[in-house]
Coordinates of C-alpha atoms and ligand atoms in Angstrom, one line a residue:
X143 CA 0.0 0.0 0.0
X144 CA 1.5 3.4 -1.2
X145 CA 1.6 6.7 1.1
X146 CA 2.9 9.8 0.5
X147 CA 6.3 10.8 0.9
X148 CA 8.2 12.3 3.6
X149 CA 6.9 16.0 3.4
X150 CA 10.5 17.4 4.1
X151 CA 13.8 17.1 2.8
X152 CA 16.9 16.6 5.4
X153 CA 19.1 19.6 5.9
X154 CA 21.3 18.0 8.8
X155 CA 22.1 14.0 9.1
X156 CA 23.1 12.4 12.5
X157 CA 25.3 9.4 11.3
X158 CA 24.4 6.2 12.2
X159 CA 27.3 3.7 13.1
X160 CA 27.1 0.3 12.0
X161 CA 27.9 -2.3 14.8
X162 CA 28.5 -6.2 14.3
X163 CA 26.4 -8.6 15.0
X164 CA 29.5 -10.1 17.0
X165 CA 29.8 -6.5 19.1
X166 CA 25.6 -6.7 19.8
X167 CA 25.9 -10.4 20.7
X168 CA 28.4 -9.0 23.2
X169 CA 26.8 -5.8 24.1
X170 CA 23.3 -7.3 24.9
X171 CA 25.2 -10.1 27.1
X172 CA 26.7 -7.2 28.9
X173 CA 23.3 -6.0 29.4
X174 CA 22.0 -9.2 31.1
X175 CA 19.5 -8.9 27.8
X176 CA 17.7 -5.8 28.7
X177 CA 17.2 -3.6 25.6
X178 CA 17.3 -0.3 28.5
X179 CA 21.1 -1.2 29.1
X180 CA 22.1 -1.4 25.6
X181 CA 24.3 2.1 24.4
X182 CA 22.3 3.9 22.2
X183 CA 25.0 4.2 19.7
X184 CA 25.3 0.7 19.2
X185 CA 21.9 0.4 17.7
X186 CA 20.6 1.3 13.8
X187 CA 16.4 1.9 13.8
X188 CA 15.9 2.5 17.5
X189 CA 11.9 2.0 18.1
X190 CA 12.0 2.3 22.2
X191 CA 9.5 5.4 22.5
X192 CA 8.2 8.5 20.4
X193 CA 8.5 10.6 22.9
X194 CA 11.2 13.0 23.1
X195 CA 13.1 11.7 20.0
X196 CA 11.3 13.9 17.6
X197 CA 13.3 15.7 14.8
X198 CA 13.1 19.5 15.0
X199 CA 12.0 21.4 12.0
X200 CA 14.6 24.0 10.5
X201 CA 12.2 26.8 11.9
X202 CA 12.0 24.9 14.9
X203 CA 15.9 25.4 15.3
X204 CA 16.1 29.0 14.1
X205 CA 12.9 29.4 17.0
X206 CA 16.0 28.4 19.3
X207 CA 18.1 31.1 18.4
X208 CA 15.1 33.6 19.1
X209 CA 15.3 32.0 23.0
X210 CA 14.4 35.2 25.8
X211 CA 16.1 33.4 28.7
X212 CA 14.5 36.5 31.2
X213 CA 13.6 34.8 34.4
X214 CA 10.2 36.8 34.3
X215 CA 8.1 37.8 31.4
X216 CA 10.3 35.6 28.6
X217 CA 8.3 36.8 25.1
X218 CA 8.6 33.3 24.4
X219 CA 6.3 32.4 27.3
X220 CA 3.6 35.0 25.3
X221 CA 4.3 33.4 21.8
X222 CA 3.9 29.8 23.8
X223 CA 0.3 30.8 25.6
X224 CA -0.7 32.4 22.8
X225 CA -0.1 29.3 20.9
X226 CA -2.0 26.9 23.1
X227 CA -4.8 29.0 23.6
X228 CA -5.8 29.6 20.0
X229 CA -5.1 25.2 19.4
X230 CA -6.7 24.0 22.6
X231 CA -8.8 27.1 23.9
X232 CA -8.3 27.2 27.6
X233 CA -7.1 30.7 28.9
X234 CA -4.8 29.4 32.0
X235 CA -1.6 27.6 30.7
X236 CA 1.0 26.5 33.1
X237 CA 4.1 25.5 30.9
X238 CA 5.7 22.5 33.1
X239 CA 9.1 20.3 32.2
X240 CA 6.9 17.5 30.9
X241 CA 3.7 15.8 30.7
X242 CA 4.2 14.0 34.2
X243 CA 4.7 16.8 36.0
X244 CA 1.3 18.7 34.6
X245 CA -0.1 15.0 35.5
X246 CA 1.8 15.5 39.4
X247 CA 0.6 19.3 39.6
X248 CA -3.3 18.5 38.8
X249 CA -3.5 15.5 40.9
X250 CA -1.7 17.0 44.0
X251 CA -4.2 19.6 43.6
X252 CA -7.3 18.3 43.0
X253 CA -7.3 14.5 44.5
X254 CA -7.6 13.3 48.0
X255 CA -7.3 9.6 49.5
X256 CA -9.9 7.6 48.2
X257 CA -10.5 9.4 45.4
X258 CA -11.2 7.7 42.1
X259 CA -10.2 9.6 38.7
X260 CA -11.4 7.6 35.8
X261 CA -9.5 7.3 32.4
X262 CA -10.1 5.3 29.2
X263 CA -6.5 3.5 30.3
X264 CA -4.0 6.1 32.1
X265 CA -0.5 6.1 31.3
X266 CA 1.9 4.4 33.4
X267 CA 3.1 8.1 35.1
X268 CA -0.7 9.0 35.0
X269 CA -1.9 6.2 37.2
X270 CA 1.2 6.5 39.6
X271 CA 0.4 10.2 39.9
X272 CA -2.9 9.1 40.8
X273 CA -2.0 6.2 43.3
X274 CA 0.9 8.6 44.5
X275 CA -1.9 10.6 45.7
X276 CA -3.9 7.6 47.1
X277 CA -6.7 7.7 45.0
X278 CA -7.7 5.0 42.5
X279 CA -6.9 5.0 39.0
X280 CA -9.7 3.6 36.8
X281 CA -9.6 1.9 33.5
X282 CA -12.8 2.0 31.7
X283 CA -11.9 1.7 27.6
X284 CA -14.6 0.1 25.3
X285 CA -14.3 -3.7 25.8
X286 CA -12.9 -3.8 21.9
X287 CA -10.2 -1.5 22.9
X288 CA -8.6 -5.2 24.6
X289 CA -9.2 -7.1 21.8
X290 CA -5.9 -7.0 20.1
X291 CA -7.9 -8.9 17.0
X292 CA -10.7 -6.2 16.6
X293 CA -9.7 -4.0 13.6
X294 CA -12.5 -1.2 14.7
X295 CA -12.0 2.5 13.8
X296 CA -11.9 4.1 17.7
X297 CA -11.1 1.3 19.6
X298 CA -9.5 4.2 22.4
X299 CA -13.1 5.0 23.3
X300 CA -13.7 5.6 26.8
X301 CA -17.2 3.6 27.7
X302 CA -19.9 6.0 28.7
X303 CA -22.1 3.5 30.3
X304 CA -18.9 1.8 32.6
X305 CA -18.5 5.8 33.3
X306 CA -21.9 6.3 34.5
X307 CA -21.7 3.3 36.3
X308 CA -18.5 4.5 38.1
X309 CA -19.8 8.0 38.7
X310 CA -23.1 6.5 40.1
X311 CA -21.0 4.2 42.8
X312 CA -18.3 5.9 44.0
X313 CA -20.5 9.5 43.6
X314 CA -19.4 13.0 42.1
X315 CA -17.7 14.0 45.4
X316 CA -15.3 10.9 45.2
X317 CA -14.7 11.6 41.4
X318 CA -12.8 15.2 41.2
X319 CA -11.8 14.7 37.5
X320 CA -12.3 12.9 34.4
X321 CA -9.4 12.2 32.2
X322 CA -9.5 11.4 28.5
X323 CA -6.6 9.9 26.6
X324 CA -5.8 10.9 22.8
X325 CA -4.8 8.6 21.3
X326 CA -5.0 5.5 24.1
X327 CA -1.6 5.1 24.4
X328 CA -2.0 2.0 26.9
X329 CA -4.2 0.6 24.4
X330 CA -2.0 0.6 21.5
X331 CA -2.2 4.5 20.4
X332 CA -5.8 4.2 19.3
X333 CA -8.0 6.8 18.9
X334 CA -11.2 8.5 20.4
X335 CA -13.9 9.5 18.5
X336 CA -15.3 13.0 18.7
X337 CA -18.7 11.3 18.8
X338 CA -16.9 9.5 22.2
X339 CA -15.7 13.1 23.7
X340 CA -19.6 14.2 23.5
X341 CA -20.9 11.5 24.9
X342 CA -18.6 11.2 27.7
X343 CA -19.0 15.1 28.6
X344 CA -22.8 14.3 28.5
X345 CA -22.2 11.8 31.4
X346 CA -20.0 14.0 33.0
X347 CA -22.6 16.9 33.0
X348 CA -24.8 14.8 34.7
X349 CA -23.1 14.2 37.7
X350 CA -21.2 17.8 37.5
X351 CA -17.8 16.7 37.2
X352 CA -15.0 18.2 35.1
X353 CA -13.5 16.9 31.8
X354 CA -9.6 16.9 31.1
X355 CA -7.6 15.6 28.1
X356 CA -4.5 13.5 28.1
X357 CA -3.5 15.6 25.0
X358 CA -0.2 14.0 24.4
X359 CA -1.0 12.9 20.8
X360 CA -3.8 15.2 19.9
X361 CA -2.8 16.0 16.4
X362 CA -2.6 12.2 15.2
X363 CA -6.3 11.7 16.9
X364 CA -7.4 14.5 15.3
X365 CA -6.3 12.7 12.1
X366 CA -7.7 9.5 12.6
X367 CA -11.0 11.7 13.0
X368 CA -11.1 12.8 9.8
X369 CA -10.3 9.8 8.1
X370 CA -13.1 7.9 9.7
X371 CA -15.3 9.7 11.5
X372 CA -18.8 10.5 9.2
X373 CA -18.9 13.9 8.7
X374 CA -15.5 15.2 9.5
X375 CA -13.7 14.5 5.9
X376 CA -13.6 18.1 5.1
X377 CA -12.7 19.7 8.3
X378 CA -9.8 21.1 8.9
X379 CA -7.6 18.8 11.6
X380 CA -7.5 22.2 13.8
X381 CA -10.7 22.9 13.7
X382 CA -11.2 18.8 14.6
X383 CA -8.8 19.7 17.7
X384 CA -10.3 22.8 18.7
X385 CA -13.9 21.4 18.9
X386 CA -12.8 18.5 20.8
X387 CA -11.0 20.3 23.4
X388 CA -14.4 22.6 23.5
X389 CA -15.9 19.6 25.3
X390 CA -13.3 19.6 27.8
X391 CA -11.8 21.7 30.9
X392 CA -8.9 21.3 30.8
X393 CA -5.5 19.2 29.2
X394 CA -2.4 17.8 30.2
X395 CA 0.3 17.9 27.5
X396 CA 3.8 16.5 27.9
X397 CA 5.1 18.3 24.0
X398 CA 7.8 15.2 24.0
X399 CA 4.9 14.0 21.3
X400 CA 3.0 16.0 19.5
X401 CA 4.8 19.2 20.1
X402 CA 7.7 17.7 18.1
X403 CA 10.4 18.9 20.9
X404 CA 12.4 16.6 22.8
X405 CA 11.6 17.8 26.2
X406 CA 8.8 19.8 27.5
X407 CA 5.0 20.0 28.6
X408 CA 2.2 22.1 30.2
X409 CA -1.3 22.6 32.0
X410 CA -3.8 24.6 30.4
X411 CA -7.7 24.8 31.7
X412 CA -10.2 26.9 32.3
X413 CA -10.6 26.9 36.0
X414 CA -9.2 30.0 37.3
X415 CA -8.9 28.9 41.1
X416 CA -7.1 25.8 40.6
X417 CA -4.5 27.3 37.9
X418 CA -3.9 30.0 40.6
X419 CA -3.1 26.9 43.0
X420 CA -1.2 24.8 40.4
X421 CA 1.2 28.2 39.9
X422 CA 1.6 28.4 43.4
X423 CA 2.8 24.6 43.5
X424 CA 4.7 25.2 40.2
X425 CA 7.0 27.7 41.4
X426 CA 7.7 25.3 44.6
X427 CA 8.8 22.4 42.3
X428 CA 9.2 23.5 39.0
X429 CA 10.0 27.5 38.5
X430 CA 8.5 31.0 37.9
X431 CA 5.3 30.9 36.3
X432 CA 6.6 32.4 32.6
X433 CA 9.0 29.2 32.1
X434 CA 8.2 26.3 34.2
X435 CA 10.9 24.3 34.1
X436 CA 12.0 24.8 30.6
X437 CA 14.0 27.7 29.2
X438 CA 12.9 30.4 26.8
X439 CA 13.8 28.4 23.9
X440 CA 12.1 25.3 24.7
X441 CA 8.7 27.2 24.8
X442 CA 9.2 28.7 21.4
X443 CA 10.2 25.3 20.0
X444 CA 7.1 24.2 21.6
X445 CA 4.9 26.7 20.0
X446 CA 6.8 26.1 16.5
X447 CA 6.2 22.4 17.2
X448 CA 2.2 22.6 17.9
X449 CA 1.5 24.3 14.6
X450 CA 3.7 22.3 12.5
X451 CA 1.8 18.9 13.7
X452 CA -1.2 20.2 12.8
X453 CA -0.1 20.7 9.3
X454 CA -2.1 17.8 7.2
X455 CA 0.7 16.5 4.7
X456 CA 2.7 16.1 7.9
X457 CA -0.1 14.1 9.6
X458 CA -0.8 11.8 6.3
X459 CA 2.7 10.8 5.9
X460 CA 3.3 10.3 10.3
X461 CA 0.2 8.0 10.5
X462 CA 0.4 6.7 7.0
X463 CA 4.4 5.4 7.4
X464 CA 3.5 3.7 11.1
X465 CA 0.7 2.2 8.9
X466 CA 3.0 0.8 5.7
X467 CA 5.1 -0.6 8.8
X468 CA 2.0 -2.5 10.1
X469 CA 1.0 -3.5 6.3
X470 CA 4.1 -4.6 5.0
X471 CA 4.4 -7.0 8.4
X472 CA 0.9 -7.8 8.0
X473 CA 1.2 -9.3 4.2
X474 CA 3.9 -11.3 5.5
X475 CA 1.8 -13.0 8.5
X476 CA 3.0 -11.5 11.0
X477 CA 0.4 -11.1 13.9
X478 CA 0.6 -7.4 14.9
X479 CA -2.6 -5.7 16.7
X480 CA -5.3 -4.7 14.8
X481 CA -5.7 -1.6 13.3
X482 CA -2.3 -0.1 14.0
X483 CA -2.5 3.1 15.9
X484 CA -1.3 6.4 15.3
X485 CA 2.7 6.3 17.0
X486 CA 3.0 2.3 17.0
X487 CA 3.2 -1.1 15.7
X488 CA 2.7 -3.9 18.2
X489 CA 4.0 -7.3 17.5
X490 CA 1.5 -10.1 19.1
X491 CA 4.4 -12.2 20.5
X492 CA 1.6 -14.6 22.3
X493 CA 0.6 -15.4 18.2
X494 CA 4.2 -15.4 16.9
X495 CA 6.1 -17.4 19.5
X496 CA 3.6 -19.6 20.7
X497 CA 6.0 -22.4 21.3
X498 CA 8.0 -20.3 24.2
X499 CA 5.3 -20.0 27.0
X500 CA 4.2 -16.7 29.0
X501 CA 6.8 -17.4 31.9
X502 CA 9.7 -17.7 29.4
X503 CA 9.2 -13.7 28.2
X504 CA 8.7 -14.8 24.7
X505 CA 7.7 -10.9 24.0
X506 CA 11.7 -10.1 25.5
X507 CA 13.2 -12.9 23.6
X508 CA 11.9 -10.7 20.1
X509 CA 13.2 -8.1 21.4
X510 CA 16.5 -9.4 22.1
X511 CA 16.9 -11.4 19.0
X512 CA 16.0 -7.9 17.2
X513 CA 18.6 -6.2 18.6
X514 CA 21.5 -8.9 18.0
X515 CA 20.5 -9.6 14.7
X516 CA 19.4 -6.6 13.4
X517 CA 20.9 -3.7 15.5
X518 CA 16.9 -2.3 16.3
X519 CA 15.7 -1.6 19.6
X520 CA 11.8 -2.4 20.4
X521 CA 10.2 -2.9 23.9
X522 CA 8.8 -5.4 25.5
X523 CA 4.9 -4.6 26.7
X524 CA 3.8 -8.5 28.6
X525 CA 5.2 -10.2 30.5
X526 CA 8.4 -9.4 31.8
X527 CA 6.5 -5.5 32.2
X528 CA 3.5 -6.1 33.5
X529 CA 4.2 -10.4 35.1
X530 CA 4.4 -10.2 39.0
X531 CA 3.5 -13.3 41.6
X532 CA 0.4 -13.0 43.5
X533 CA 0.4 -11.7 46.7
X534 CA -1.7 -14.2 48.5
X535 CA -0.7 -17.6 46.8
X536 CA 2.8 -16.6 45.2
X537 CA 1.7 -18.4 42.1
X538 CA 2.6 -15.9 38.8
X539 CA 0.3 -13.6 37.0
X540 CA 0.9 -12.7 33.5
X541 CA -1.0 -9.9 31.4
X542 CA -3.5 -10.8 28.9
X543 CA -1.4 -9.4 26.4
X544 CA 2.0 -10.0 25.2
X545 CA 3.2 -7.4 23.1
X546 CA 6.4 -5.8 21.5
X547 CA 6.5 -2.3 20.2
X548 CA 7.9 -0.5 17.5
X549 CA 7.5 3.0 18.6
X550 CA 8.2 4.9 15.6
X551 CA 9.8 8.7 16.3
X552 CA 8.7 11.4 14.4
X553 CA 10.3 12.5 11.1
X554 CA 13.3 11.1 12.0
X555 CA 13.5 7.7 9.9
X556 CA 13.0 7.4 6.6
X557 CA 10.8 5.0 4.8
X558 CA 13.8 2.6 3.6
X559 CA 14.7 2.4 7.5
X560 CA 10.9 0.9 8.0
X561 CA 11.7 -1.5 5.4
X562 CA 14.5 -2.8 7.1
X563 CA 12.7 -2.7 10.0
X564 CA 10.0 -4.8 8.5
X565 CA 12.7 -7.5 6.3
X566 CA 14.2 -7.8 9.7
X567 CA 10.8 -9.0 11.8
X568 CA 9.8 -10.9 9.0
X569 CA 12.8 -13.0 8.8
X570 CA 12.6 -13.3 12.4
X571 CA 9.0 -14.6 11.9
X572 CA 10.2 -17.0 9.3
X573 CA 12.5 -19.1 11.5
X574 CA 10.7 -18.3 14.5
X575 CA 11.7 -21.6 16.1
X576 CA 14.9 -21.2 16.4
X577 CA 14.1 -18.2 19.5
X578 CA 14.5 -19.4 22.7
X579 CA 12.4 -18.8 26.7
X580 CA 14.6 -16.5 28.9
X581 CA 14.5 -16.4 32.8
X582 CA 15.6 -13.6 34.9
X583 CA 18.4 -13.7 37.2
X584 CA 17.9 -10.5 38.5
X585 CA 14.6 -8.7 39.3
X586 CA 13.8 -5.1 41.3
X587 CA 10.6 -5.2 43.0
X588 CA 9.0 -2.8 41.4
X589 CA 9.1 -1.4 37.9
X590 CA 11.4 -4.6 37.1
X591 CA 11.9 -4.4 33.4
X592 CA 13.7 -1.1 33.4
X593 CA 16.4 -2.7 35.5
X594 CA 16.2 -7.0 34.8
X595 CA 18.6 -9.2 33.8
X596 CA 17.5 -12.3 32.0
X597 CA 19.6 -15.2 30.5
X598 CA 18.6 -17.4 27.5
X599 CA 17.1 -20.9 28.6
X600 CA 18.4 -24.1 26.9
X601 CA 15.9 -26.4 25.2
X602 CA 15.8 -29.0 28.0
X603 CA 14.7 -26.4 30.1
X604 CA 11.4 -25.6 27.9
X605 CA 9.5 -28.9 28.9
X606 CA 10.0 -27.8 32.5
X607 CA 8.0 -24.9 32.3
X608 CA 4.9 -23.6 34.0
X609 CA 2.3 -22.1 32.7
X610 CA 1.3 -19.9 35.6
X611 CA -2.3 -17.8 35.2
X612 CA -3.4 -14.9 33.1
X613 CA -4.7 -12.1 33.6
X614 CA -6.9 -9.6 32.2
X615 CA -5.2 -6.2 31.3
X616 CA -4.6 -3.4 29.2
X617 CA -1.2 -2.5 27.3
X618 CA 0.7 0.6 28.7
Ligands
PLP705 C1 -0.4 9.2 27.2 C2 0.8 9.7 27.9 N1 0.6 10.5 29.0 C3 1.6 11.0 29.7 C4 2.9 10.7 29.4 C5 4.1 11.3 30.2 O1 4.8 12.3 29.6 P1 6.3 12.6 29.9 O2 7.1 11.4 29.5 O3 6.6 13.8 29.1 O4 6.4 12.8 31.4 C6 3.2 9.9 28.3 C7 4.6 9.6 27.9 O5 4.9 8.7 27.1 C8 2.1 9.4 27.5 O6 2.3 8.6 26.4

């Protein structure tokens, strides 16, 4: 399937050096085969995360060299507000150093133990700035959105009736906030549908509760939108993004995504009471009000960045080259979930490797043999993520799913690179066999895959294995 070209020409190359597969056998040894303890530079197509490892555009750059470093009253900060006002239409913005921090600001504001804050899936460091807050962090995505086999248009939908169902039992008082993911990162960078926003500010009317946006990818759900939603085909994608935030209270935004910067983020709503407290909090943790925790020439990057994303050839050829990566592995049989969201491709590793069971991290064993044969870094999202024992009989618990993800960063690789992203898995695929269980040797207790080592198990060992019990969970 054809999609159009890159919309850019490069002006500046970062060189890529070309390890051997002798140097990555030895590197990912080193690393007790953990992907995060690999050096960058040893890697070709590195897939770990969009976030952060966008290219800058050339008037991104030059935006730089425009930096106001004033403590107070930077006119970058104006530019910046100015910016995310006209895009996302809420008069208070707090810039913060990114998106977890507008998550930590918020929720140390508004939530008290006990509290619920429902999501269609949170984030990992949205539900932890929930639960550091004690308050519960609720998952309530449309049951399709877990179906990694259900090729349905907005499979991020948050489910209106599980919300009024929520609201209802825990009560409005409990519920200070609603939060809204676009795309659902968690569930495989799927979007919402603007028909989905309505409905679920309709519910929240009801009960009187406010409405805020994860906006992280709001551009490439703005997209998806007017490819498939009736009656959006001839809007413009910033008009698509302005009325959906119109439902809404309020955002938080870490720019590491769709403000094409590498690091960065902010608050913006419409409550004036609560952004007063948020800035008093800010300045506590983060800085003065006019930079947040960025400098001068991060906020005009940022401002550069959130109307170049909006810009449509930009958005067709983003979404459409994560999509020719899901095609081309798709005509070759390789299971991948269904349809492929707007930043992603995720492998099904339960469907490719079903001879290496859920305790033997078949979803880490891709990921290693993709590094030593290939030089290209993915990450695992199953087992060795999300697996822990169970706290009353010890036994293990495994996630429903058992994923790997190419992350694709944003105009950074070019469309040969997804090729040889795509010859690589497929080989891969074709001798599939040949890839091995792992164990782990070393494990943290909490948060274990950032730091575990794990050693290849020989083929005796496979008949040994157990097959422990599964359970039902999203994707982060
Ligand atoms: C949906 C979503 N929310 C929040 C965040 C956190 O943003 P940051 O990494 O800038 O703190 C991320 C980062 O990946 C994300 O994908």
């Amino acid at each position: 399937m054809r999609f159009p070209a890159e919309p850019f020409r490069i002006k500046v190359v970062e060189p890529l050096r070309r390890v051997t597969r002798e140097e990555r056998e030895q590197r990912i040894a080193e690393a007790g085969l953990n992907i995060f303890s690999v050096p960058a530079d040893t890697i070709y197509v590195d897939l770990l995360t969009d976030s952060g490892t966008s290219a800058m555009s050339d008037n991104q750059w030059a935006g730089l060299m425009l930096g106001d470093e004033s403590y107070a009253g930077s006119k970058n900060f104006y530019t910046f507000v100015e910016t995310v006002r006209d895009i996302f239409g809420y008069p208070h913005v707090i810039p913060t150093h990114q998106g977890r921090m507008a998550e930590n600001l918020l929720f140390t504001t508004l939530l008290k133990k006990g509290d619920v804050v429902p999501n269609n899936i949170h984030f990992d460091t949205t539900r932890a700035n929930v639960e550091a807050q004690q308050a519960v962090a609720l998952d309530l995505v449309v049951d399709e959105g877990l179906d990694p086999t259900a090729d349905l248009p907005f499979k991020g939908n948050l489910d209106p009736e599980k919300l009024d169902r929520a609201l209802a039992e825990h009560g409005p008082e409990r519920i200070p906030v609603v939060m809204l993911t676009v795309t659902n990162n968690s569930g495989g960078g799927q979007p919402v549908s603007i028909a989905n926003v309505k409905a679920v500010r309709k519910v929240c009317d009801r009960y009187g509760v406010p409405l805020f946006f994860d906006a992280c990818r709001f551009a490439e759900n703005s997209w998806f939108v007017k490819q498939r939603e009736p009656g959006y085909q001839d809007r413009e994608v910033i008009d698509i993004a302005r009325e959906m935030f119109s439902y809404g209270d309020g955002c938080t935004m870490s720019a590491k995504k769709d403000g094409l910067v590498n690091i960065g983020g902010f608050l913006a709503m419409k409550n004036a009471e609560w952004a007063e407290r948020i800035t008093n909090l800010l300045i506590l943790v983060e800085g003065f009000p006019t930079y947040g925790g960025l400098a001068g020439r991060d906020l005009e990057a940022i401002a550069r960045g959130l109307r170049e994303v909006l810009n449509e050839d930009y958005l067709a050829f983003r979404v459409g080259q994560v999509a020719h990566l899901g095609d081309l592995l798709v005509q070759a049989g390789v299971p991948i979930v269904k349809p492929v969201g707007g930043h992603a491709v995720y492998i099904d590793a339960k469907r490719m490797l079903p001879h290496i069971p859920q305790s033997q991290f078949p979803g880490q064993s891709l990921v290693v043999a993709l590094y030593r044969e290939y030089g290209i870094r993915a990450v695992e999202v199953g087992s060795l993520m999300f697996g822990h024992k169970d706290p009353k009989t010890g036994a293990d618990v495994f996630p429903q799913l058992e994923l790997v993800r190419l992350a694709i960063p944003r105009r950074v690789y070019t469309t040969e690179h997804m090729r040889y992203v795509a010859d690589s898995v497929i080989q891969l695929f074709n001798e599939r066999e040949k890839l091995r269980g792992l164990r782990l040797s070393y494990e943290a207790p909490v948060l274990r895959h950032f730091t575990a080592r794990l050693e290849e198990i020989g083929r005796a060992d496979v008949a040994r294995s157990t097959p422990g019990r599964v359970e039902h969970s999203a994707t982060r």
